Amino acid sequence: MEINFKELTLKGDRPLVFILSGAGLSAESGIPTFRDANGLWRKYDPKELASIRALERHTQDVFDFYNERIKNAEPCRPNAAHIVIANFQKEMAPFCDVIHVTQNVDNLNELAGAPRVFHLHGDFQTSLCRKCKKTFPRVGFYEREQVCPVCEATNFAMRPNVVLFGEVPYGMDWIPSYLKKACVFISVGTSGTVYPATNFVRETKASIRINLDLDPLIHPYSKFNHRIYGKCTETLPPLLEELKKELTSRLKEKATE
């Protein structure tokens, strides 16, 4: 599907592009999604191993689960979709703001050179102390004996800094305001049908709302006005290139007025 970016309504002197990315973005790098045919949720019950209740009652099992995920993610490298988002952010910096919020907990966006990425569900690169609530760079795998460098708590004190079922995603105090400012909303590698992402496309005031996903399943109440199906590495690069051309052309013209 071709998108006519000339229909884009710019807002203010520095328009804002909001990109939401999900598991499909990293799937082509070898990181399994949770809900596909071979996904992690097919092997484990999320309520058993990725919830506050499980962390409190079966801490070692939760640690083992996340240690396995970290081990599986370590050899993975950024793909063309990660790289094109990072380059888009850097190339558009003189003209507009690009907010990239990811549901992924891997660091492939950072490895691709992204200048700014916000992890809605936390990340594997940091640990969270269950006692003092401070975060620190992760050291090795999660173990019972790890000690918090600030409050010195131990005995499973240092947990993965990821949002578990039953916890509120990060950034919900400021994300809605940026959604309202956005002129373009792009959801890539996610159906956008799971909370809180399902609310993002409803809350945004963007004139162009695009969903790029491998799965053609559409939520009946979806507010996307453009949908493109296929691999992120194939669909995202040409889309961002066209968007870049339109934005730079119009904003350069506006600057000379």
XYZ file of N, CA and C in Angstrom:
771
model
N 0.836 -1.199 0.000
C 0.000 0.000 0.000
C 0.868 1.245 0.000
N 0.614 2.143 -0.928
C 1.331 3.406 -0.962
C 0.601 4.423 -0.094
N 1.368 5.204 0.617
C 0.792 6.217 1.497
C 1.125 7.592 0.948
N 0.127 8.419 0.821
C 0.318 9.770 0.313
C 0.652 10.696 1.481
N 1.949 10.922 1.704
C 2.361 11.754 2.825
C 2.071 13.235 2.597
N 1.632 13.590 1.404
C 1.248 14.980 1.160
C -0.028 15.330 1.922
N -0.749 14.307 2.370
C -1.945 14.522 3.186
C -1.584 14.829 4.638
N -0.315 14.731 4.939
C 0.163 14.937 6.302
C -0.088 16.358 6.784
N -0.630 16.475 7.977
C -0.854 17.779 8.601
C 0.253 18.037 9.612
N 1.096 19.028 9.337
C 2.197 19.352 10.243
C 1.697 20.198 11.399
N 2.342 20.030 12.555
C 1.951 20.775 13.751
C 3.157 21.515 14.310
N 3.045 22.830 14.457
C 4.102 23.615 15.080
C 5.349 23.750 14.234
N 6.361 24.386 14.830
C 7.624 24.609 14.127
C 8.455 23.334 14.019
N 8.305 22.442 14.995
C 9.023 21.159 14.957
C 8.005 20.026 15.076
N 7.554 19.504 13.941
C 6.591 18.396 13.972
C 7.165 17.193 14.718
N 6.279 16.338 15.174
C 6.690 15.171 15.951
C 6.224 13.894 15.260
N 7.149 12.962 15.083
C 6.847 11.632 14.554
C 6.953 10.645 15.710
N 5.899 9.892 15.945
C 5.871 8.932 17.050
C 5.947 7.519 16.471
N 7.000 6.784 16.867
C 7.176 5.397 16.419
C 7.021 4.465 17.617
N 6.111 3.517 17.498
C 5.937 2.471 18.503
C 6.392 1.154 17.891
N 7.346 0.481 18.524
C 7.825 -0.795 17.984
C 7.541 -1.934 18.948
N 7.357 -3.121 18.361
C 7.061 -4.301 19.151
C 7.927 -5.483 18.767
N 7.531 -6.653 19.218
C 8.355 -7.857 19.082
C 8.697 -8.193 17.641
N 7.802 -7.857 16.705
C 8.064 -8.163 15.305
C 9.294 -7.468 14.762
N 9.667 -6.339 15.373
C 10.853 -5.607 14.934
C 12.117 -6.430 15.155
N 12.176 -7.142 16.279
C 13.375 -7.912 16.624
C 13.295 -9.373 16.210
N 12.125 -9.807 15.759
C 11.960 -11.219 15.396
C 12.917 -11.635 14.286
N 13.147 -10.728 13.326
C 14.035 -11.069 12.212
C 15.504 -11.088 12.623
N 15.780 -10.634 13.841
C 17.138 -10.727 14.378
C 17.333 -12.011 15.172
N 16.261 -12.790 15.292
C 16.362 -14.066 15.985
C 15.771 -14.085 17.373
N 15.178 -12.978 17.815
C 14.546 -12.944 19.133
C 13.088 -13.353 18.974
N 12.661 -14.443 19.607
C 11.290 -14.927 19.410
C 10.253 -13.981 19.988
N 9.129 -13.862 19.286
C 8.020 -13.085 19.826
C 7.303 -13.954 20.850
N 6.441 -13.328 21.633
C 5.743 -14.076 22.675
C 4.557 -14.862 22.140
N 3.916 -14.332 21.117
C 2.617 -14.891 20.743
C 2.572 -15.561 19.381
N 3.719 -15.717 18.711
C 3.668 -16.430 17.437
C 3.640 -17.942 17.690
N 3.618 -18.708 16.612
C 3.451 -20.162 16.740
C 4.540 -20.805 17.582
N 5.750 -20.231 17.526
C 6.873 -20.780 18.295
C 7.280 -19.856 19.435
N 6.384 -18.934 19.777
C 6.709 -17.913 20.764
C 6.835 -18.451 22.177
N 7.365 -17.596 23.052
C 7.627 -18.010 24.424
C 6.354 -18.348 25.189
N 5.260 -17.643 24.871
C 4.025 -17.918 25.609
C 3.414 -19.266 25.222
N 3.918 -19.886 24.128
C 3.461 -21.230 23.780
C 4.135 -22.262 24.683
N 5.267 -21.883 25.255
C 6.025 -22.805 26.100
C 5.769 -22.549 27.588
N 5.469 -21.288 27.933
C 5.288 -20.935 29.339
C 3.975 -20.175 29.519
N 3.398 -20.309 30.671
C 2.222 -19.533 31.031
C 2.708 -18.203 31.590
N 2.376 -17.068 30.950
C 2.877 -15.773 31.416
C 2.477 -15.450 32.844
N 1.317 -15.921 33.258
C 0.875 -15.648 34.621
C 1.713 -16.414 35.638
N 2.395 -17.455 35.158
C 3.236 -18.243 36.048
C 4.650 -17.687 36.158
N 5.158 -17.094 35.068
C 6.569 -16.713 35.062
C 6.855 -15.243 34.742
N 5.851 -14.447 34.472
C 6.106 -13.030 34.160
C 5.100 -12.141 34.860
N 4.871 -12.422 36.117
C 3.903 -11.648 36.891
C 4.471 -11.319 38.269
N 3.884 -10.320 38.895
C 4.285 -9.956 40.255
C 4.065 -11.135 41.201
N 2.958 -11.805 41.042
C 2.638 -12.957 41.895
C 3.725 -14.024 41.793
N 4.162 -14.301 40.564
C 5.201 -15.311 40.364
C 6.530 -14.858 40.956
N 6.856 -13.568 40.792
C 8.115 -13.054 41.329
C 8.167 -13.226 42.840
N 7.050 -13.039 43.502
C 7.003 -13.149 44.954
C 7.008 -14.600 45.430
N 6.372 -15.479 44.659
C 6.206 -16.864 45.116
C 7.208 -17.848 44.512
N 7.640 -17.573 43.292
C 8.535 -18.502 42.587
C 9.694 -17.712 41.970
N 10.406 -16.996 42.818
C 11.433 -16.068 42.349
C 12.499 -16.748 41.507
N 12.989 -17.894 41.941
C 14.049 -18.572 41.191
C 13.574 -18.967 39.797
N 12.336 -19.423 39.679
C 11.793 -19.789 38.370
C 11.716 -18.573 37.453
N 11.319 -17.431 38.016
C 11.246 -16.191 37.231
C 12.641 -15.781 36.772
N 13.610 -15.864 37.680
C 14.989 -15.524 37.321
C 15.509 -16.455 36.225
N 15.229 -17.746 36.355
C 15.681 -18.706 35.343
C 15.069 -18.387 33.981
N 13.799 -18.015 33.985
C 13.095 -17.682 32.744
C 13.749 -16.487 32.055
N 14.019 -15.425 32.819
C 14.615 -14.228 32.220
C 16.088 -14.428 31.888
N 16.780 -15.232 32.666
C 18.170 -15.547 32.317
C 18.234 -16.275 30.975
N 17.258 -17.142 30.728
C 17.209 -17.856 29.448
C 16.956 -16.870 28.308
N 16.066 -15.931 28.519
C 15.774 -14.932 27.493
C 17.000 -14.067 27.204
N 17.706 -13.678 28.252
C 18.916 -12.868 28.079
C 19.972 -13.647 27.298
N 20.150 -14.911 27.668
C 21.134 -15.760 26.983
C 20.788 -15.910 25.504
N 19.509 -16.085 25.196
C 19.077 -16.242 23.806
C 19.252 -14.957 23.003
N 19.140 -13.810 23.676
C 19.210 -12.524 22.975
C 20.640 -12.054 22.734
N 21.593 -12.530 23.537
C 22.965 -12.013 23.476
C 23.618 -12.096 22.097
N 23.460 -13.185 21.343
C 24.128 -13.237 20.028
C 23.386 -12.481 18.929
N 22.194 -11.988 19.210
C 21.380 -11.328 18.180
C 21.920 -9.940 17.858
N 21.770 -9.546 16.621
C 22.260 -8.250 16.158
C 21.152 -7.472 15.458
N 21.275 -6.143 15.406
C 20.237 -5.318 14.775
C 20.023 -5.703 13.316
N 18.796 -5.585 12.869
C 18.495 -5.833 11.466
C 18.240 -4.500 10.751
N 17.864 -4.585 9.486
C 17.693 -3.378 8.671
C 16.634 -2.437 9.227
N 15.617 -2.991 9.891
C 14.555 -2.150 10.446
C 15.060 -1.339 11.641
N 15.847 -1.975 12.527
C 16.444 -1.229 13.644
C 17.314 -0.090 13.110
N 18.116 -0.411 12.115
C 19.077 0.560 11.579
C 18.377 1.727 10.903
N 17.307 1.447 10.156
C 16.631 2.527 9.442
C 15.923 3.470 10.414
N 15.416 2.947 11.528
C 14.807 3.822 12.538
C 15.869 4.722 13.158
N 17.012 4.126 13.515
C 18.103 4.904 14.113
C 18.576 5.997 13.165
N 18.753 5.659 11.899
C 19.200 6.650 10.914
C 18.152 7.730 10.692
N 16.889 7.330 10.685
C 15.801 8.295 10.514
C 15.807 9.309 11.653
N 15.992 8.834 12.881
C 16.053 9.737 14.028
C 17.180 10.757 13.875
N 18.351 10.271 13.486
C 19.520 11.155 13.372
C 19.385 12.124 12.199
N 18.900 11.633 11.068
C 18.791 12.483 9.877
C 17.694 13.535 10.009
N 16.654 13.222 10.777
C 15.539 14.157 10.918
C 15.716 15.124 12.075
N 16.748 14.931 12.887
C 16.956 15.772 14.070
C 16.948 17.270 13.781
N 17.510 17.746 12.649
C 17.473 19.192 12.384
C 16.081 19.720 12.045
N 15.156 18.825 11.705
C 13.862 19.263 11.190
C 12.674 18.970 12.099
N 12.713 17.840 12.791
C 11.563 17.469 13.618
C 12.003 16.550 14.750
N 11.092 16.275 15.650
C 11.362 15.363 16.760
C 10.826 13.977 16.419
N 11.622 12.965 16.711
C 11.205 11.580 16.486
C 11.245 10.853 17.826
N 10.082 10.498 18.336
C 9.981 9.761 19.587
C 9.836 8.280 19.266
N 10.760 7.461 19.759
C 10.685 6.015 19.537
C 10.442 5.328 20.873
N 9.247 4.779 21.027
C 8.880 4.011 22.212
C 8.806 2.546 21.803
N 9.547 1.690 22.491
C 9.537 0.271 22.131
C 8.970 -0.580 23.256
N 8.247 -1.611 22.864
C 7.756 -2.592 23.830
C 8.796 -3.680 24.076
N 9.871 -3.651 23.320
C 10.904 -4.681 23.417
C 11.857 -4.410 24.577
N 12.372 -5.475 25.159
C 13.301 -5.333 26.281
C 14.746 -5.583 25.861
N 14.967 -5.896 24.582
C 16.335 -6.070 24.093
C 16.975 -4.708 23.821
N 18.264 -4.717 23.479
C 18.983 -3.460 23.232
C 19.403 -3.315 21.773
N 18.661 -3.946 20.861
C 19.044 -3.915 19.451
C 18.900 -2.527 18.841
N 17.955 -1.740 19.327
C 17.843 -0.366 18.827
C 19.077 0.447 19.201
N 19.528 0.281 20.433
C 20.726 0.988 20.872
C 21.955 0.522 20.092
N 22.059 -0.780 19.860
C 23.189 -1.303 19.095
C 23.167 -0.806 17.657
N 21.978 -0.473 17.161
C 21.851 0.051 15.801
C 22.244 1.521 15.721
N 22.486 2.142 16.882
C 22.908 3.535 16.898
C 21.807 4.527 17.169
N 20.660 4.052 17.646
C 19.549 4.959 17.930
C 19.946 5.958 19.012
N 19.743 7.263 18.770
C 20.119 8.265 19.762
C 19.196 8.290 20.972
N 17.929 7.907 20.760
C 16.962 7.927 21.862
C 15.953 6.790 21.664
N 15.833 5.955 22.679
C 14.827 4.892 22.676
C 14.241 4.814 24.075
N 12.918 4.777 24.183
C 12.295 4.628 25.497
C 11.666 3.244 25.580
N 12.039 2.496 26.619
C 11.556 1.128 26.787
C 10.305 1.104 27.670
N 9.184 0.923 27.032
C 7.891 0.916 27.712
C 7.803 -0.183 28.762
N 8.413 -1.316 28.472
C 8.345 -2.479 29.359
C 9.669 -2.776 30.056
N 10.542 -1.779 30.166
C 11.834 -2.008 30.784
C 12.808 -2.642 29.806
N 13.958 -3.089 30.317
C 14.975 -3.641 29.423
C 15.875 -4.627 30.153
N 16.585 -5.419 29.360
C 17.487 -6.438 29.902
C 18.837 -5.873 30.326
N 19.101 -4.633 30.029
C 20.415 -4.070 30.317
C 20.518 -3.520 31.735
N 19.395 -3.440 32.433
C 19.407 -2.887 33.781
C 18.720 -3.824 34.766
N 19.093 -3.663 36.034
C 18.473 -4.409 37.128
C 17.767 -3.421 38.043
N 16.750 -3.908 38.732
C 15.969 -3.078 39.649
C 16.025 -3.686 41.039
N 16.413 -2.868 42.026
C 16.442 -3.349 43.404
C 15.020 -3.365 43.956
N 14.592 -4.490 44.452
C 13.230 -4.625 44.970
C 13.039 -3.870 46.274
N 14.149 -3.507 46.940
C 14.040 -2.805 48.218
C 14.087 -1.291 48.049
N 15.159 -0.767 47.446
C 15.303 0.693 47.332
C 14.745 1.247 46.026
N 14.371 0.360 45.087
C 13.722 0.730 43.819
C 14.638 1.471 42.850
N 15.939 1.430 43.082
C 16.866 2.081 42.158
C 17.279 1.087 41.070
N 17.658 1.637 39.917
C 18.085 0.786 38.807
C 19.584 0.921 38.570
N 20.180 -0.164 38.072
C 21.620 -0.213 37.836
C 21.893 -1.042 36.585
N 23.058 -0.826 35.955
C 23.433 -1.694 34.835
C 23.476 -3.150 35.304
N 22.917 -4.031 34.513
C 22.916 -5.452 34.881
C 24.332 -6.017 34.827
N 24.654 -6.848 35.819
C 25.946 -7.528 35.872
C 25.693 -9.030 35.805
N 26.013 -9.630 34.680
C 25.822 -11.068 34.532
C 24.359 -11.476 34.545
N 24.110 -12.717 34.945
C 22.746 -13.224 35.027
C 22.185 -12.956 36.421
N 20.867 -13.060 36.528
C 20.222 -12.792 37.814
C 20.411 -13.974 38.759
N 20.896 -13.665 39.971
C 21.153 -14.694 40.966
C 20.677 -14.226 42.334
N 20.381 -15.162 43.184
C 19.902 -14.868 44.530
C 20.911 -14.043 45.322
N 22.206 -14.298 45.101
C 23.244 -13.688 45.933
C 23.631 -12.272 45.507
N 23.124 -11.790 44.395
C 23.506 -10.448 43.951
C 23.130 -9.407 44.999
N 24.017 -8.405 45.156
C 23.840 -7.384 46.194
C 23.591 -6.028 45.553
N 22.623 -5.296 46.075
C 22.353 -3.944 45.587
C 23.524 -3.039 45.949
N 24.086 -2.308 44.992
C 25.240 -1.454 45.285
C 24.915 -0.238 46.140
N 23.637 0.047 46.372
C 23.255 1.206 47.187
C 22.802 0.785 48.577
N 21.746 -0.018 48.658
C 21.204 -0.380 49.975
C 21.740 -1.715 50.486
N 22.532 -2.412 49.659
C 23.172 -3.679 50.007
C 22.182 -4.809 50.279
N 20.968 -4.664 49.785
C 19.992 -5.745 49.925
C 20.437 -6.933 49.074
N 20.093 -8.135 49.535
C 20.429 -9.351 48.788
C 19.241 -10.301 48.867
N 19.458 -11.591 48.642
C 18.388 -12.583 48.689
C 17.307 -12.281 47.647
N 17.686 -12.352 46.376
C 16.801 -12.082 45.239
C 16.402 -10.607 45.145
N 17.190 -9.719 45.736
C 16.832 -8.294 45.727
C 16.936 -7.687 44.334
N 17.942 -8.102 43.563
C 18.178 -7.514 42.245
C 17.395 -8.275 41.177
N 16.284 -7.719 40.771
C 15.388 -8.365 39.821
C 15.554 -7.770 38.422
N 15.059 -8.451 37.394
C 15.084 -7.864 36.052
C 14.268 -6.573 36.020
N 14.790 -5.560 35.373
C 14.061 -4.296 35.258
C 13.116 -4.367 34.061
N 12.156 -5.264 34.165
C 11.140 -5.427 33.127
C 9.769 -5.316 33.778
N 8.812 -4.830 33.014
C 7.452 -4.676 33.521
C 6.752 -6.030 33.475
N 6.346 -6.499 34.634
C 5.660 -7.784 34.738
C 4.150 -7.581 34.659
N 3.434 -8.661 34.400
C 1.979 -8.585 34.438
C 1.563 -8.150 35.841
N 0.715 -7.134 35.903
C 0.309 -6.584 37.187
C 1.020 -5.286 37.513
N 2.010 -4.885 36.696
C 2.727 -3.627 36.886
C 2.347 -2.632 35.789
N 2.510 -1.359 36.096
C 2.190 -0.302 35.135
C 3.397 -0.056 34.236
N 3.219 -0.042 32.915
C 4.334 0.242 32.003
C 4.963 1.594 32.302
N 6.227 1.745 31.964
C 6.931 3.006 32.168
C 6.432 4.065 31.177
N 6.564 5.324 31.577
C 6.292 6.431 30.669
C 4.847 6.833 30.512
N 3.945 6.203 31.254
C 2.534 6.515 31.061
C 2.152 7.893 31.587
N 3.080 8.558 32.265
C 2.820 9.920 32.738
C 3.099 10.972 31.667
N 3.891 10.625 30.641
C 4.219 11.619 29.608
C 3.884 11.189 28.182
N 3.763 9.907 27.931
C 3.503 9.428 26.572
C 2.215 10.001 25.978
N 1.093 10.052 26.719
C -0.139 10.588 26.127
C 0.001 11.995 25.555
N 0.785 12.852 26.202
C 0.934 14.222 25.701
C 1.681 14.246 24.373
N 2.645 13.347 24.192
C 3.380 13.277 22.927
C 2.519 12.667 21.822
N 1.648 11.753 22.189
C 0.737 11.184 21.197
C -0.167 12.263 20.612
N -0.591 13.172 21.450
C -1.472 14.251 20.988
C -0.733 15.244 20.093
N 0.578 15.388 20.297
C 1.367 16.327 19.498
C 1.791 15.738 18.154
N 1.771 14.424 18.030
C 2.311 13.755 16.841
C 1.531 14.090 15.576
N 2.273 14.221 14.472
C 1.626 14.392 13.164
C 1.590 13.067 12.412
N 2.489 12.143 12.786
C 2.510 10.796 12.213
C 2.684 9.800 13.353
N 1.887 8.737 13.324
C 2.015 7.660 14.308
C 2.283 6.371 13.545
N 3.434 5.751 13.810
C 3.821 4.518 13.123
C 3.973 3.404 14.149
N 3.209 2.351 13.976
C 3.309 1.168 14.822
C 3.955 0.070 13.997
N 5.112 -0.415 14.415
C 5.854 -1.389 13.613
C 6.186 -2.632 14.432
N 5.855 -3.802 13.887
C 6.166 -5.051 14.567
C 5.246 -5.374 15.716
N 4.084 -4.739 15.762
C 3.105 -5.004 16.810
C 1.717 -4.749 16.264
N 0.768 -5.544 16.704
C -0.607 -5.376 16.234
C -1.251 -4.141 16.837
N -0.670 -3.656 17.947
C -1.254 -2.493 18.606
C -2.569 -2.808 19.281
N -2.783 -4.074 19.617
C -4.060 -4.468 20.218
C -3.934 -4.849 21.690
N -2.730 -4.724 22.259
C -2.505 -5.082 23.652
C -2.252 -3.816 24.467
N -2.853 -3.739 25.667
C -2.667 -2.577 26.533
C -1.188 -2.412 26.885
N -0.662 -1.170 26.943
C -1.367 0.082 26.669
C -1.302 0.522 25.212
N -0.611 -0.270 24.372
C -0.427 0.145 22.983
C -1.752 0.340 22.259
N -2.755 -0.463 22.631
C -4.050 -0.330 21.969
C -4.656 1.051 22.178
N -4.294 1.704 23.288
C -4.807 3.052 23.545
C -4.022 4.125 22.803
N -2.787 3.821 22.423
C -1.945 4.833 21.784
C -2.563 5.344 20.490
N -3.002 4.419 19.634
C -3.553 4.840 18.343
C -4.899 5.538 18.531
N -5.566 5.272 19.627
C -6.826 5.962 19.921
C -6.577 7.375 20.436
N -5.495 7.537 21.182
C -5.220 8.829 21.799
C -4.510 9.806 20.870
N -3.761 9.277 19.896
C -2.992 10.177 19.044
C -3.897 11.039 18.174
N -3.436 12.254 17.902
C -4.148 13.176 17.016
C -3.485 13.211 15.639
N -2.586 12.278 15.384
C -1.857 12.248 14.117
C -2.813 12.052 12.945
N -2.565 12.793 11.869
C -3.416 12.665 10.684
C -3.130 11.381 9.923
N -1.908 10.847 10.065
C -1.541 9.586 9.423
C -1.128 8.588 10.496
N -1.844 7.458 10.534
C -1.618 6.432 11.556
C -1.389 5.098 10.843
N -0.167 4.612 10.918
C 0.247 3.464 10.113
C 0.571 2.259 10.989
N 0.090 1.093 10.579
C 0.444 -0.152 11.250
C 1.204 -1.046 10.279
N 2.449 -1.377 10.612
C 3.248 -2.312 9.824
C 3.428 -3.573 10.649
N 2.886 -4.667 10.174
C 2.960 -5.904 10.947
C 2.910 -7.094 10.003
N 3.435 -8.213 10.467
C 3.440 -9.429 9.658
C 2.067 -10.082 9.641
N 1.323 -9.902 10.720
C 0.032 -10.562 10.900
C -1.101 -9.681 10.378
N -1.903 -10.176 9.427
C -3.003 -9.371 8.895
C -4.219 -9.302 9.800
N -4.151 -9.916 10.987
C -5.279 -9.880 11.905
C -5.500 -8.451 12.383
N -6.704 -7.936 12.198
C -7.019 -6.557 12.558
C -8.032 -6.523 13.696
N -7.730 -5.735 14.691
C -8.669 -5.527 15.777
C -9.874 -4.770 15.234
N -11.095 -5.191 15.562
C -12.288 -4.551 14.993
C -12.416 -3.070 15.322
N -11.748 -2.618 16.386
C -11.851 -1.215 16.766
C -10.571 -0.439 16.456
N -9.760 -0.984 15.567
C -8.494 -0.341 15.218
C -8.719 1.042 14.626
N -7.877 1.992 15.018
C -7.977 3.370 14.530
C -6.892 3.693 13.504
N -6.154 2.684 13.064
C -5.155 2.926 12.019
C -5.867 3.261 10.709
N -5.324 4.230 9.972
C -5.921 4.516 8.664
C -5.059 4.017 7.508
N -3.917 3.390 7.842
C -3.079 2.743 6.831
C -2.494 1.473 7.438
N -2.485 0.387 6.659
C -1.937 -0.881 7.141
C -1.063 -1.501 6.064
N 0.114 -1.933 6.452
C 1.042 -2.569 5.521
C 1.489 -3.888 6.140
N 1.348 -4.988 5.401
C 1.702 -6.306 5.919
C 2.981 -6.821 5.277
N 3.826 -7.423 6.088
C 5.077 -7.963 5.588
C 6.159 -7.845 6.635
N 7.355 -8.267 6.290
C 8.486 -8.191 7.209
C 8.887 -6.734 7.429
N 9.231 -6.407 8.669
C 9.635 -5.034 9.001
C 10.839 -4.590 8.182
N 11.756 -5.523 7.939
C 12.974 -5.174 7.200
C 12.678 -4.810 5.752
N 11.519 -5.224 5.253
C 11.149 -4.935 3.870
C 10.174 -3.765 3.750
N 9.300 -3.609 4.729
C 8.263 -2.575 4.637
C 8.682 -1.231 5.222
N 9.486 -1.253 6.291
C 9.808 -0.004 6.984
C 10.798 0.895 6.245
N 11.903 0.372 5.684
C 12.865 1.264 5.022
C 12.264 2.149 3.933
N 11.487 1.620 2.973
C 10.930 2.514 1.956
C 9.913 3.496 2.516
N 9.182 3.089 3.543
C 8.198 3.992 4.136
C 8.872 5.187 4.797
N 9.912 4.927 5.600
C 10.603 6.028 6.272
C 11.350 6.905 5.276
N 11.816 6.336 4.182
C 12.486 7.131 3.155
C 11.507 8.116 2.522
N 10.304 7.658 2.218
C 9.288 8.544 1.637
C 8.856 9.608 2.635
N 8.705 9.217 3.886
C 8.327 10.180 4.920
C 9.419 11.226 5.097
N 10.670 10.788 5.081
C 11.802 11.720 5.216
C 11.803 12.740 4.083
N 11.593 12.288 2.865
C 11.580 13.196 1.715
C 10.487 14.247 1.855
N 9.301 13.810 2.245
C 8.174 14.742 2.367
C 8.404 15.747 3.490
N 8.867 15.265 4.634
C 9.088 16.156 5.771
C 10.200 17.162 5.496
N 11.329 16.697 4.994
C 12.445 17.618 4.745
C 12.087 18.645 3.684
N 11.373 18.222 2.652
C 10.974 19.148 1.595
C 10.070 20.247 2.131
N 9.059 19.859 2.884
C 8.099 20.844 3.391
C 8.688 21.723 4.483
N 9.537 21.145 5.325
C 10.102 21.928 6.421
C 11.193 22.873 5.937
N 11.949 22.467 4.917
C 12.926 23.381 4.324
C 12.218 24.549 3.656
N 11.134 24.244 2.977
C 10.343 25.286 2.314
C 9.745 26.243 3.336
N 9.291 25.678 4.442
C 8.702 26.492 5.503
C 9.742 27.407 6.130
N 10.977 26.924 6.242
C 12.050 27.707 6.867
C 12.441 28.919 6.039
N 12.192 28.871 4.735
C 12.567 29.988 3.855
C 11.449 31.006 3.687
N 10.291 30.728 4.246
C 9.160 31.658 4.102
C 9.381 32.934 4.913
